[in-house]
XYZ file of N, CA and C in Angstrom:
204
model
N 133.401 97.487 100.801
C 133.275 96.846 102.089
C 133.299 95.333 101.983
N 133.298 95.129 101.013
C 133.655 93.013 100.757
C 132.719 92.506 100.849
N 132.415 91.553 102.057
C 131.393 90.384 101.967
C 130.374 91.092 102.806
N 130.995 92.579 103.475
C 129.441 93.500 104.044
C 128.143 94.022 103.356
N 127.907 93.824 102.495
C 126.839 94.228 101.627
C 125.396 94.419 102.740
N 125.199 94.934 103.039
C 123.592 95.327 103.826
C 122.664 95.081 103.011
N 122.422 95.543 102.268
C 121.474 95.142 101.217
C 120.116 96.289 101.505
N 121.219 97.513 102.177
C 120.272 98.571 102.305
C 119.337 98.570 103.664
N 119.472 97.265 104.055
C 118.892 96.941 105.976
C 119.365 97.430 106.576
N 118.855 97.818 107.757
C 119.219 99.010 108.624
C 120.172 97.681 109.631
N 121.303 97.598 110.358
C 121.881 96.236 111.305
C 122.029 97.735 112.555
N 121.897 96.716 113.325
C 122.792 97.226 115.046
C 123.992 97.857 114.874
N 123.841 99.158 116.252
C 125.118 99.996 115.684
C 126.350 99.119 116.902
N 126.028 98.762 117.353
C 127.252 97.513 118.135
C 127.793 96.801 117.337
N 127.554 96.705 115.716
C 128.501 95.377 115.191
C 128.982 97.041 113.958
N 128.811 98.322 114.039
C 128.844 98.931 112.720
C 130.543 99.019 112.813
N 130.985 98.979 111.468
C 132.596 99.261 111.001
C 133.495 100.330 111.524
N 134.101 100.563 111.542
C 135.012 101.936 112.303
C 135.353 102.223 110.871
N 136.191 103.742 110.786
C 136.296 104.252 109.761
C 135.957 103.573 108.253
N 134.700 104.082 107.876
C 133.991 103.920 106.820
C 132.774 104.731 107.002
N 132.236 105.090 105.920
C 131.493 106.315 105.702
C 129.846 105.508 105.875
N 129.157 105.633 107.054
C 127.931 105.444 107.079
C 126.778 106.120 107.071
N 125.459 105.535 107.260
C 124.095 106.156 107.556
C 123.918 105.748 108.554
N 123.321 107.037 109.644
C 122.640 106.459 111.074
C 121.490 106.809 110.949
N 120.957 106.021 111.688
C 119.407 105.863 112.131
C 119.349 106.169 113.637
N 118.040 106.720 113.599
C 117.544 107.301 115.077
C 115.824 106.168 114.917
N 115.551 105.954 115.892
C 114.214 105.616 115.835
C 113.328 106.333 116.784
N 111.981 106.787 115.592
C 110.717 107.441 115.736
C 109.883 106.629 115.357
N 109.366 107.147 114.330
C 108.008 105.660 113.558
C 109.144 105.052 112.306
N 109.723 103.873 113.573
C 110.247 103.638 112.133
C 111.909 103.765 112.607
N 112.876 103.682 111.700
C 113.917 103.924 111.952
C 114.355 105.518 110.437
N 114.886 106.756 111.454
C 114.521 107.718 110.389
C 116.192 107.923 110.490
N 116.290 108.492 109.264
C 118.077 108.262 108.839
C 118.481 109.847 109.057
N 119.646 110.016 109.463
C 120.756 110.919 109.208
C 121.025 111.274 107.870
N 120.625 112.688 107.702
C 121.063 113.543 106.635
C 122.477 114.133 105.548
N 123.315 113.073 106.626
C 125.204 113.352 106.385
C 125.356 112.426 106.948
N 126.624 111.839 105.717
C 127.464 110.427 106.487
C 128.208 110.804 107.436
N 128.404 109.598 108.628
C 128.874 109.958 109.696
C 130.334 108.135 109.759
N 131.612 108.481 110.182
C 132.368 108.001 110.317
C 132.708 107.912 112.242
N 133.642 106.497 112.315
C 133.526 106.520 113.664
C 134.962 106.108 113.921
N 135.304 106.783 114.957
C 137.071 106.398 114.721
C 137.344 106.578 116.273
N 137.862 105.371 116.978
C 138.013 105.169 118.530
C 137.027 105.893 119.347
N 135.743 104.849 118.774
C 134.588 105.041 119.705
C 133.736 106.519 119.542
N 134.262 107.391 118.360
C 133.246 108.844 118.565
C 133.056 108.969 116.618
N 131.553 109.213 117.056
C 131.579 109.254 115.745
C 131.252 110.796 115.522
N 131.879 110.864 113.735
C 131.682 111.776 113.629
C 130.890 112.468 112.032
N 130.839 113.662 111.618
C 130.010 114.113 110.819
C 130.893 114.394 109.515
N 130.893 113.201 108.612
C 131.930 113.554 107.194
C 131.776 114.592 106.640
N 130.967 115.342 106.137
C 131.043 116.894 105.614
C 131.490 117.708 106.381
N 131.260 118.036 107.641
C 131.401 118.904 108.961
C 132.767 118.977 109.664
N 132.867 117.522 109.225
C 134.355 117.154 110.453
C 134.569 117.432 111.501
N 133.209 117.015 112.346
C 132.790 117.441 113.799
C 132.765 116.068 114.190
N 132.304 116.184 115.667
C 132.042 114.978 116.502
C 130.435 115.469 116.409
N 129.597 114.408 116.345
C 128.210 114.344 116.687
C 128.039 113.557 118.201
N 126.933 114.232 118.923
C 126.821 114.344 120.198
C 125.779 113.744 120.656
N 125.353 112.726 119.753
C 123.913 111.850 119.981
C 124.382 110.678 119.004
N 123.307 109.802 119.942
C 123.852 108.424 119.416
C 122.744 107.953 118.667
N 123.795 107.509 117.798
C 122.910 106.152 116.913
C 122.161 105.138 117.109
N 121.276 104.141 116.648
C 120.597 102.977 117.311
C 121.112 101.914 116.143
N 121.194 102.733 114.952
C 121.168 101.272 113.228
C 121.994 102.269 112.785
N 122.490 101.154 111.763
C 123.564 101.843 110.606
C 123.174 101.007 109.614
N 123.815 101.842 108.587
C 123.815 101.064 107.217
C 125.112 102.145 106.388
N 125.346 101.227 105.135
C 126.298 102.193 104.295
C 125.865 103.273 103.678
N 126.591 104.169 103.577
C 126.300 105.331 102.982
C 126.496 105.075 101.281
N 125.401 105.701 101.009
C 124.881 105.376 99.931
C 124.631 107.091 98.661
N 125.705 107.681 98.397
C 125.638 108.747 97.852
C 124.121 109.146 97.100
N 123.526 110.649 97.972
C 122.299 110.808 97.011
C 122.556 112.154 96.027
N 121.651 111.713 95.091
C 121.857 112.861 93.927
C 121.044 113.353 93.452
């Protein structure tokens, strides 16, 4: 992603990247993350493992960050 580095901070999903593999956040106590990267391509985002549209919106993003 270049000079995007997050640094793992959660930013506003109004400035997040279009096709590129992210983390969303929902906020509860806290901002609590999405379990599967989600990609967004003319305004709908969607669920990279699934290859669905997800039907609830985001508040934060950050990069997806492979867990193991």
């Amino acid at each position: 992603m270049g000079d995007t580095d997050t640094s793992g901070r959660w930013l506003p999903i109004q400035i997040a990247p279009e096709d590129c593999d992210l983390e969303l956040g929902r906020l509860k106590t806290g901002v609590v993350p999405w379990t599967f990267p989600c990609r967004r391509k003319s305004g709908v985002w969607f669920n990279v493992w699934a290859g669905e549209a997800v039907l609830i919106s985001p508040l934060y993003w950050r990069i997806w960050r492979s867990r193991r």
